[in-house]
Short mmCIF file of C-alpha atoms in Angstrom, two decimals:
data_model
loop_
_atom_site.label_atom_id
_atom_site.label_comp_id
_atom_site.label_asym_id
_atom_site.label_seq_id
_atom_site.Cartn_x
_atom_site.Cartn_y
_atom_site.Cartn_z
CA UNK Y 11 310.05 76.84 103.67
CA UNK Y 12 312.17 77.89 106.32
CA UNK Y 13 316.03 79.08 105.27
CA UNK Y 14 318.25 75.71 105.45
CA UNK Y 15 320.76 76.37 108.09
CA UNK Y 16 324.08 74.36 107.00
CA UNK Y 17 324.07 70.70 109.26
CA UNK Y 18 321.01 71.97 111.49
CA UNK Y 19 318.91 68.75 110.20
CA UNK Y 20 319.95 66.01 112.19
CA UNK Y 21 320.04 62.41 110.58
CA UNK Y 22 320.29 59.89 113.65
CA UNK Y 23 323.17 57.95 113.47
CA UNK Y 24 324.87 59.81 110.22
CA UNK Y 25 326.23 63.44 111.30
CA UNK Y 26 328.45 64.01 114.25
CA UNK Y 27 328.68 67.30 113.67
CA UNK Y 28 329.06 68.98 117.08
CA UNK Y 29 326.12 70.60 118.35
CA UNK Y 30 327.93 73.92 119.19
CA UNK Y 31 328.71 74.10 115.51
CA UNK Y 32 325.27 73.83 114.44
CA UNK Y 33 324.12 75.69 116.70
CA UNK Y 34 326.41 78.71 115.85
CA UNK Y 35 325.65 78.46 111.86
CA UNK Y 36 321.83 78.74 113.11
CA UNK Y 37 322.01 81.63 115.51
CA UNK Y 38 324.04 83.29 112.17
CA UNK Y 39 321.79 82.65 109.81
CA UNK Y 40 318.42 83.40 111.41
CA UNK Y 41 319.47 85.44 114.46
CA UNK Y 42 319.84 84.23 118.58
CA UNK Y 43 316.09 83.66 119.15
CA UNK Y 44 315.26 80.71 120.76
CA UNK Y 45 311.42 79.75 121.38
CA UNK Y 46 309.56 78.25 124.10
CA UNK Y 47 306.76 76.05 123.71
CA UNK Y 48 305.38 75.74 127.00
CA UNK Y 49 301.31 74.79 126.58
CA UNK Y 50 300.57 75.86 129.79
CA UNK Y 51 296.59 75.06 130.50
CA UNK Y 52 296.03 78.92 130.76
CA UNK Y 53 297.21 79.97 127.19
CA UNK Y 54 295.44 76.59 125.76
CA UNK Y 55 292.31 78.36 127.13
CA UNK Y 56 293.18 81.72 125.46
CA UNK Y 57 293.83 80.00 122.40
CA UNK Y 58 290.34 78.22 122.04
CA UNK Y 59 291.62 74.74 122.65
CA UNK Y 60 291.02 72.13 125.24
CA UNK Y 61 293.36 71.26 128.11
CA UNK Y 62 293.93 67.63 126.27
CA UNK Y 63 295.72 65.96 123.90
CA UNK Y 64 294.49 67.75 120.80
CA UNK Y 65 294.43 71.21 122.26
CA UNK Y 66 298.16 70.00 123.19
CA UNK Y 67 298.99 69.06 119.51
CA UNK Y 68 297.36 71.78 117.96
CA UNK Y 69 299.19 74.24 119.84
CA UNK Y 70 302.90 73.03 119.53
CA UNK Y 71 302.74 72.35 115.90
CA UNK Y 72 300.90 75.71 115.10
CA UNK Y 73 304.04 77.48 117.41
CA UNK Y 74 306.71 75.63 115.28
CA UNK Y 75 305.20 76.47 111.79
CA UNK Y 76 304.96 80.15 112.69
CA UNK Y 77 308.55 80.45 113.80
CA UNK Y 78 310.17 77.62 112.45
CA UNK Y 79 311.58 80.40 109.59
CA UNK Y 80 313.53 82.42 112.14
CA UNK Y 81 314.46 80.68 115.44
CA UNK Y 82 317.95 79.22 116.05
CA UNK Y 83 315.58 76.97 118.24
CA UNK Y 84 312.65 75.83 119.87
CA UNK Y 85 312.42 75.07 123.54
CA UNK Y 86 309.40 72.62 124.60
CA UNK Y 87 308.88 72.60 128.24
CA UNK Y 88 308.94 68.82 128.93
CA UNK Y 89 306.95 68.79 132.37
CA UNK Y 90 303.89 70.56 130.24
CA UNK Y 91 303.84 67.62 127.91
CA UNK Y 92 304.53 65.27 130.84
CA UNK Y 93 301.12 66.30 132.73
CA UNK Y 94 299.16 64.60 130.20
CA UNK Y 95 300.77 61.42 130.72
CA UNK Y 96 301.65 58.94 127.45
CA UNK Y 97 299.35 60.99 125.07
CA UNK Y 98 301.41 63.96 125.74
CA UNK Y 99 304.81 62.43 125.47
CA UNK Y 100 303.91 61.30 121.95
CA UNK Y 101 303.11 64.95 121.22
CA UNK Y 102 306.49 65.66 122.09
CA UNK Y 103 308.04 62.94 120.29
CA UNK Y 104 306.16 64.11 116.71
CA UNK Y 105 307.55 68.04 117.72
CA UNK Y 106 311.09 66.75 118.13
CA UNK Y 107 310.42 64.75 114.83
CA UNK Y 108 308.79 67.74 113.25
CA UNK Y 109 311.04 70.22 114.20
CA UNK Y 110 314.29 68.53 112.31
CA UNK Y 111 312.57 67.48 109.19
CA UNK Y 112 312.04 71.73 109.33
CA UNK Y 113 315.75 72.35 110.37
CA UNK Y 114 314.92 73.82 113.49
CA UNK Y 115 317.17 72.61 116.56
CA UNK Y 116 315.63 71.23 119.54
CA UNK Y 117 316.15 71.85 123.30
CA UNK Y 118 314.41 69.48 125.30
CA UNK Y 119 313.52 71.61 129.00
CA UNK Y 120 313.54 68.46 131.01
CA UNK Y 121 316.14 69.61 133.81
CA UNK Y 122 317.10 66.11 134.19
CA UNK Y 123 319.91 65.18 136.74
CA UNK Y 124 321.15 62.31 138.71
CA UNK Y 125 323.67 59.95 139.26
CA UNK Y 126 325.30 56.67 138.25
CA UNK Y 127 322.77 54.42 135.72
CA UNK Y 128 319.86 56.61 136.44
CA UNK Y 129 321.92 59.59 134.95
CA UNK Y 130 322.74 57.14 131.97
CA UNK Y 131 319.33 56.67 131.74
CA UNK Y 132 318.04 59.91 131.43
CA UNK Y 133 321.31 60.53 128.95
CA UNK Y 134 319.88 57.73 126.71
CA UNK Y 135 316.60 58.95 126.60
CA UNK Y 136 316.87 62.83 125.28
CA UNK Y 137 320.12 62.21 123.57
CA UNK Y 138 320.52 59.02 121.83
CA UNK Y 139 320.65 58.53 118.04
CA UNK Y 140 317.10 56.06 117.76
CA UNK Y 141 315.28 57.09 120.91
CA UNK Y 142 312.17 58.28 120.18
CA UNK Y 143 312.73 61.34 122.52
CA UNK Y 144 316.00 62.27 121.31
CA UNK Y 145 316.85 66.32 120.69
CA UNK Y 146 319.41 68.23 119.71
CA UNK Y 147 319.69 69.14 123.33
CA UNK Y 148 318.31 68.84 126.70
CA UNK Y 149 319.05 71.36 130.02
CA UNK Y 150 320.82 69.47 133.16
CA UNK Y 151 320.35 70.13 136.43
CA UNK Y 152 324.25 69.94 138.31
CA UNK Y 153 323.19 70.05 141.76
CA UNK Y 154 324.11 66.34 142.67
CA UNK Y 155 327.73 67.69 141.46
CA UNK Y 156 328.87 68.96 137.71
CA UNK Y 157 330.34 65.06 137.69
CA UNK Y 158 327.34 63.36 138.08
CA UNK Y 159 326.29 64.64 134.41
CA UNK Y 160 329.08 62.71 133.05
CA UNK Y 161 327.35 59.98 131.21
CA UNK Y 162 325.19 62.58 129.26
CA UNK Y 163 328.05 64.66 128.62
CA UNK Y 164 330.00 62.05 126.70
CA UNK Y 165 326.53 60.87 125.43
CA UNK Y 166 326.10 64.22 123.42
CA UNK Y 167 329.84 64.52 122.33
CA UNK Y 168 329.73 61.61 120.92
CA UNK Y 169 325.99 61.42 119.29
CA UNK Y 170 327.12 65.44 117.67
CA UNK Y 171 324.45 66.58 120.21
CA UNK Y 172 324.90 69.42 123.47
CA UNK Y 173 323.71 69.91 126.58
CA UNK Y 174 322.56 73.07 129.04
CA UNK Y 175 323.70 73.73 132.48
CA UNK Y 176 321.40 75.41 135.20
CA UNK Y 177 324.14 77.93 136.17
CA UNK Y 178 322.63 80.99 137.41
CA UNK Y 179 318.41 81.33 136.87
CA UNK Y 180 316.60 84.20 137.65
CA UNK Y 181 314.20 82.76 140.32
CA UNK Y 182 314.64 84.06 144.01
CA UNK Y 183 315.24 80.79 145.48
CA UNK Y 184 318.40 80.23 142.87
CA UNK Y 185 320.30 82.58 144.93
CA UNK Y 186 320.11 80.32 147.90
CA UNK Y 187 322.57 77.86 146.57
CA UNK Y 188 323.77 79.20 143.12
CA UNK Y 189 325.34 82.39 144.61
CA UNK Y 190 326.85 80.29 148.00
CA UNK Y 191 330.80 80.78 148.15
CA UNK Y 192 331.05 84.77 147.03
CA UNK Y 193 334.36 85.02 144.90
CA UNK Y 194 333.97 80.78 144.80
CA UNK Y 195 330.30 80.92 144.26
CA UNK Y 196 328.63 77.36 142.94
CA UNK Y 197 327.27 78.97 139.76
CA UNK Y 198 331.67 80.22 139.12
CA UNK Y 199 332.14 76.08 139.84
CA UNK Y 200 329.65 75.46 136.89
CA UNK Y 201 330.98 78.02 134.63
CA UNK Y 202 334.37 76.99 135.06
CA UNK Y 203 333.53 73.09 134.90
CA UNK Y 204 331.67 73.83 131.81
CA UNK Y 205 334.69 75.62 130.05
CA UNK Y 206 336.90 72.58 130.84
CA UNK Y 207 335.07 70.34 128.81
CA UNK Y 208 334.36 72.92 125.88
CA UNK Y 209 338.46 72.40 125.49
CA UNK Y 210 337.08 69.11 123.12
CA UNK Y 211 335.62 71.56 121.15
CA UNK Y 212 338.26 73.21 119.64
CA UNK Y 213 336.84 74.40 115.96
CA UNK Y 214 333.64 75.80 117.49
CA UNK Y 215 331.26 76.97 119.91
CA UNK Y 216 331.29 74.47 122.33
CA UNK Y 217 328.93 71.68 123.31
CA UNK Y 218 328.35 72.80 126.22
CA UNK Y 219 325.97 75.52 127.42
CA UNK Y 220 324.55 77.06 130.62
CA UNK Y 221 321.17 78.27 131.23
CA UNK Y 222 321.68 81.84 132.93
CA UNK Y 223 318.38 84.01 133.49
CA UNK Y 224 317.86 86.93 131.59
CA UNK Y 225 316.83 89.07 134.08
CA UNK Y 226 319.64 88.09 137.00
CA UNK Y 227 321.07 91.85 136.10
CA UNK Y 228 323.97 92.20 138.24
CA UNK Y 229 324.65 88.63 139.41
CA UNK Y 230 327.15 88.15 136.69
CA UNK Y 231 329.49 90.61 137.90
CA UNK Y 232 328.81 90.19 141.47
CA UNK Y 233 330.03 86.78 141.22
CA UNK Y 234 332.82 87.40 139.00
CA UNK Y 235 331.52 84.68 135.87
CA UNK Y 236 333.88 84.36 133.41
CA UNK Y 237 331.01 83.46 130.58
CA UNK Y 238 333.08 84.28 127.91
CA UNK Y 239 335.90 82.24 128.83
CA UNK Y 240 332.74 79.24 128.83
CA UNK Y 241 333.28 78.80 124.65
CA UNK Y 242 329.45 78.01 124.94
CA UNK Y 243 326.08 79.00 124.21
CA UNK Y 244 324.42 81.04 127.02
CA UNK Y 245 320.66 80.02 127.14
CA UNK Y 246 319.07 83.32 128.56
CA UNK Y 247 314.96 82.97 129.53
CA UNK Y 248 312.82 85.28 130.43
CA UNK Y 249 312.76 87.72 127.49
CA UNK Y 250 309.55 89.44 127.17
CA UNK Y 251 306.28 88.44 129.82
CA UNK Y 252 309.57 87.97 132.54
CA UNK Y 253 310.85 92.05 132.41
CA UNK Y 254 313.84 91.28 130.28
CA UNK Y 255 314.45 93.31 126.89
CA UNK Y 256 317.16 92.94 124.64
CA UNK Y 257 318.85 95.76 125.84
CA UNK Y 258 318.88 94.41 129.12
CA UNK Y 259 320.72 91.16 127.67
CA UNK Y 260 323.45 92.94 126.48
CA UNK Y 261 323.67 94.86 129.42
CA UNK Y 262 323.84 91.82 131.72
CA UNK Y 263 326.18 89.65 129.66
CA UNK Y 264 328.59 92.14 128.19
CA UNK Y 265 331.38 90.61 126.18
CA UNK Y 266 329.19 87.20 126.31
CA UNK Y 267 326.63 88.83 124.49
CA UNK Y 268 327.48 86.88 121.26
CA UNK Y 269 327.16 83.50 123.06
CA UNK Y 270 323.34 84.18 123.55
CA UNK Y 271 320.63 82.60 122.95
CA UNK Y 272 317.78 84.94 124.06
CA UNK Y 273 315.00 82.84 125.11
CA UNK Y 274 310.94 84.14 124.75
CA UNK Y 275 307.84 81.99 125.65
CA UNK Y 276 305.09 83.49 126.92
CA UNK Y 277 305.50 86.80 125.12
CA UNK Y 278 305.39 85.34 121.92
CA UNK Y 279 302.80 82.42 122.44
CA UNK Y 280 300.28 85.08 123.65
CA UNK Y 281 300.16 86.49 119.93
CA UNK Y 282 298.19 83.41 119.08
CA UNK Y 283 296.83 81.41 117.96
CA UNK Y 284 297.48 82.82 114.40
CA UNK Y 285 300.09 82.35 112.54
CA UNK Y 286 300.60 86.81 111.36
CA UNK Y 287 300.20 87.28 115.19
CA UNK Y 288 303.11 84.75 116.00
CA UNK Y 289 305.73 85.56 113.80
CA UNK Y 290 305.00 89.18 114.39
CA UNK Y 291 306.05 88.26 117.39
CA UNK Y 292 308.86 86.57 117.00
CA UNK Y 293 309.81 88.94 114.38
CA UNK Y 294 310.10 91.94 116.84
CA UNK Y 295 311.98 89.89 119.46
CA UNK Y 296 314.72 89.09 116.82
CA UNK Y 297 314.52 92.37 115.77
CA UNK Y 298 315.59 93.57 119.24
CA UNK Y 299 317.88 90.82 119.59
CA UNK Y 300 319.61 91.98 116.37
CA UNK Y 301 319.91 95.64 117.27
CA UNK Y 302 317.66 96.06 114.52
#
């Protein structure tokens, strides 16, 4: 059984403990490794299974039992689960519902953004006590404006769950509008947006987190980010298959460093399909993680 993390199993419509909080008592107990589950077709293959429904639920529930006793969280990419239609959305729904009756925390990779009732509607679905789809957390995309996220914002303060911003990612296009304004740069907006409403969380991490690549080495400083003065969790992919190492994390995120979440998918899925081979894996990424 994996080590009980104090309020990381989530009880719809009982605890309101903030996300943030729970977050931070899992990252202390087991260490700031989050896992991606991302069944892309190619490592189905390598596993043995079939690009379908059962190849899909073999493979996500075999990743959460191996590292289900050491990750703060998993990560399921939502658009891999999405390409098979109903029958993979139901796979989803039984990870989710897997993954807290193991006390694992949940971040739902859906990058979902909008505005007005659509936004709500998108809120409702990852982040509301009785929907079947509802996780811990989901990432946000901000780039209809930081405001437009609103209705998911108050959605997961008030249902104890959080929410990740796409601040600054590590692609090459990101640059293009994440880095536009130099000392006033969009991704400094999102930080500094994101901080403000941390201030309701004032007896813990905050709610609130931004995604920031793990291999954007010196945008950080070139833009002047403040992710320290955020109060949230830092979701960093690309650990591992991407280039990024541990060292590198604290490198890049300096006096953040404790806020981190260091994020591994494909370098740790491509240990299976055993179980030894997978939590060897995940072992040596929270050993680096640790400074162990």
């Amino acid at each position: 059984m994996p080590e009980q993390v104090p309020g990381a199993q989530q009880v719809p419509g009982a605890s309101r403990e903030p996300f943030g909080s729970r977050l931070g008592a899992a990252m202390a107990a087991r260490g700031p490794l989050c896992v991606g589950i991302d069944p892309h077709p190619a490592l189905l293959k390598a596993w043995g299974l079939d690009d379908d429904a059962a190849g899909l639920r073999r493979f996500s529930l075999t990743v959460l039992e191996a590292v289900a006793p050491l990750a703060a969280a998993i990560k399921p990419q939502v658009a891999l689960y999405e390409r098979l239609g109903s029958a993979g959305m139901a796979i989803l729904e039984d990870l989710l519902a897997e993954a807290r009756d193991e006390s694992v925390l949940t971040i739902a990779d859906a990058k979902r953004g909008d505005i007005g009732s659509t936004m709500a509607a998108y809120a409702d679905a990852w982040l509301r006590d009785d929907s079947p789809l509802a996780a811990d957390s989901v990432t946000l995309s901000p780039y209809l404006g930081f405001e437009s996220l609103r209705p998911a914002l108050d959605l997961a303060a008030d249902t104890g769950r959080g929410v990740f911003v796409l601040a600054l990612t590590s692609n090459q296009e990101g640059a293009s509008v994440q880095h536009v304004g130099g000392a006033d740069s969009v991704a400094r907006r999102i930080a500094q947006a994101a901080a403000v409403e941390n201030g309701r969380y004032q007896d813990s991490m905050g709610s609130v987190g931004l995604v920031v690549g793990a291999t954007v080495g010196s945008a950080i400083a070139d833009l002047d980010l403040d992710l320290s003065a955020v109060r949230g969790p830092l979701l960093a992919p690309g650990l591992g298959a991407q280039g990024a190492t541990p060292a590198d994390l604290r490198a890049t995120f300096g006096a953040a460093y404790p806020q981190v979440l260091g994020t591994s998918s494909r370098d740790i899925l491509s240990a299976g399909p055993g179980l030894r081979g997978l939590r060897d894996a995940a072992l040596r990424t929270l050993d680096g993680l640790r400074g162990e």
